[in-house]
């Protein structure tokens, strides 16, 4: 009886640690776009813009491989639906990151 309790405790501890490890891979939703892991890059005109490829690698790859993306061929509407679906599943993107990511995906994987 005591052995089964210890085994259950160990299994629950492993499960809890797994959840913590997975949640640590997602950036804090309260962080701003410049402090959220994806820094804005300066374009040739001197204005600040977000890099869709960097957002893809930083935000999407933390949950799944990018082969899923590479196999898709979507227009802007299709990518918008996919990105919004990922946000609904827990992806954390600012409005500007979302816009930049969709623009990058639509231009690159059409």
CSV table of C-alpha atoms in Angstrom, one decimal:
chain,number,residue,atom,x,y,z
A,1,UNK,CA,0.0,0.0,0.0
A,2,UNK,CA,2.8,2.4,0.9
A,3,UNK,CA,4.7,1.6,-2.3
A,4,UNK,CA,1.7,2.4,-4.4
A,5,UNK,CA,1.3,5.8,-2.7
A,6,UNK,CA,5.0,6.6,-3.3
A,7,UNK,CA,4.6,5.6,-7.0
A,8,UNK,CA,1.5,7.7,-7.4
A,9,UNK,CA,3.3,10.7,-5.8
A,10,UNK,CA,6.3,10.3,-8.1
A,11,UNK,CA,4.1,10.1,-11.2
A,12,UNK,CA,2.1,13.2,-10.1
A,13,UNK,CA,5.4,15.0,-9.5
A,14,UNK,CA,6.7,14.1,-12.9
A,15,UNK,CA,3.4,15.2,-14.5
A,16,UNK,CA,3.6,18.6,-12.7
A,17,UNK,CA,7.2,19.1,-13.6
A,18,UNK,CA,6.3,18.4,-17.3
A,19,UNK,CA,3.5,21.0,-17.2
A,20,UNK,CA,5.9,23.6,-15.7
A,21,UNK,CA,8.5,22.9,-18.3
A,22,UNK,CA,6.0,23.3,-21.1
A,23,UNK,CA,4.6,26.5,-19.7
A,24,UNK,CA,8.1,28.0,-19.4
A,25,UNK,CA,8.5,27.8,-23.2
A,26,UNK,CA,5.7,30.3,-23.8
A,27,UNK,CA,6.7,34.0,-23.2
A,28,UNK,CA,4.9,36.0,-20.6
A,29,UNK,CA,1.7,37.4,-22.1
A,30,UNK,CA,2.1,40.7,-20.2
A,31,UNK,CA,5.4,41.5,-21.9
A,32,UNK,CA,5.5,44.2,-24.6
A,33,UNK,CA,6.5,43.3,-28.1
A,34,UNK,CA,10.0,44.8,-27.7
A,35,UNK,CA,10.6,42.9,-24.5
A,36,UNK,CA,8.8,39.7,-25.4
A,37,UNK,CA,11.7,37.9,-27.0
A,38,UNK,CA,11.3,39.3,-30.5
A,39,UNK,CA,13.0,42.5,-30.8
A,40,UNK,CA,12.0,45.0,-33.5
A,41,UNK,CA,14.5,45.4,-36.3
A,42,UNK,CA,15.3,48.6,-38.0
A,43,UNK,CA,14.4,48.7,-41.7
A,44,UNK,CA,16.4,50.4,-44.3
A,45,UNK,CA,14.1,53.5,-44.0
A,46,UNK,CA,15.0,53.8,-40.4
A,47,UNK,CA,11.6,52.9,-39.0
A,48,UNK,CA,11.1,50.0,-36.6
A,49,UNK,CA,9.3,46.9,-37.9
A,50,UNK,CA,8.8,43.4,-36.7
A,51,UNK,CA,10.5,40.5,-38.5
A,52,UNK,CA,7.9,37.8,-39.4
A,53,UNK,CA,10.6,35.1,-39.8
A,54,UNK,CA,12.0,35.8,-36.3
A,55,UNK,CA,8.5,35.8,-34.8
A,56,UNK,CA,7.8,32.4,-36.5
A,57,UNK,CA,11.0,30.9,-35.2
A,58,UNK,CA,10.6,32.3,-31.7
A,59,UNK,CA,6.9,32.0,-31.0
A,60,UNK,CA,5.7,29.0,-33.2
A,61,UNK,CA,8.6,26.7,-32.8
A,62,UNK,CA,8.3,26.6,-29.1
A,63,UNK,CA,5.2,24.4,-29.5
A,64,UNK,CA,5.7,22.5,-32.8
A,65,UNK,CA,8.3,22.0,-35.5
A,66,UNK,CA,8.3,24.4,-38.4
A,67,UNK,CA,7.8,21.5,-41.0
A,68,UNK,CA,4.1,22.0,-40.2
A,69,UNK,CA,4.4,25.5,-41.6
A,70,UNK,CA,6.6,24.7,-44.5
A,71,UNK,CA,4.1,22.2,-45.8
A,72,UNK,CA,1.3,24.8,-45.9
A,73,UNK,CA,0.2,26.9,-48.9
A,74,UNK,CA,-2.2,29.6,-47.8
A,75,UNK,CA,-3.2,33.1,-48.7
A,76,UNK,CA,-3.6,35.9,-46.1
A,77,UNK,CA,-7.0,34.7,-45.1
A,78,UNK,CA,-5.9,31.1,-44.6
A,79,UNK,CA,-2.9,32.2,-42.6
A,80,UNK,CA,-5.0,34.5,-40.5
A,81,UNK,CA,-7.3,31.6,-39.6
A,82,UNK,CA,-4.3,29.4,-38.7
A,83,UNK,CA,-2.6,32.1,-36.6
A,84,UNK,CA,-5.8,32.9,-34.8
A,85,UNK,CA,-6.4,29.2,-34.1
A,86,UNK,CA,-2.9,29.0,-32.6
A,87,UNK,CA,-3.5,32.0,-30.5
A,88,UNK,CA,-6.8,30.4,-29.3
A,89,UNK,CA,-4.6,27.4,-28.3
A,90,UNK,CA,-2.2,29.4,-26.3
A,91,UNK,CA,0.2,31.1,-28.6
A,92,UNK,CA,1.2,34.5,-27.2
A,93,UNK,CA,1.5,37.3,-29.8
A,94,UNK,CA,1.0,41.0,-29.6
A,95,UNK,CA,-1.3,42.5,-32.2
A,96,UNK,CA,1.8,43.9,-34.1
A,97,UNK,CA,3.5,40.4,-34.0
A,98,UNK,CA,0.3,38.8,-35.2
A,99,UNK,CA,0.1,41.2,-38.2
A,100,UNK,CA,3.8,40.8,-39.0
A,101,UNK,CA,3.6,37.0,-38.8
A,102,UNK,CA,0.6,36.8,-41.0
A,103,UNK,CA,2.2,39.1,-43.6
A,104,UNK,CA,5.4,37.0,-43.6
A,105,UNK,CA,3.6,33.7,-43.8
A,106,UNK,CA,1.3,34.9,-46.6
A,107,UNK,CA,4.2,36.2,-48.6
A,108,UNK,CA,6.5,33.3,-48.1
A,109,UNK,CA,4.2,30.2,-48.0
A,110,UNK,CA,1.5,31.0,-50.6
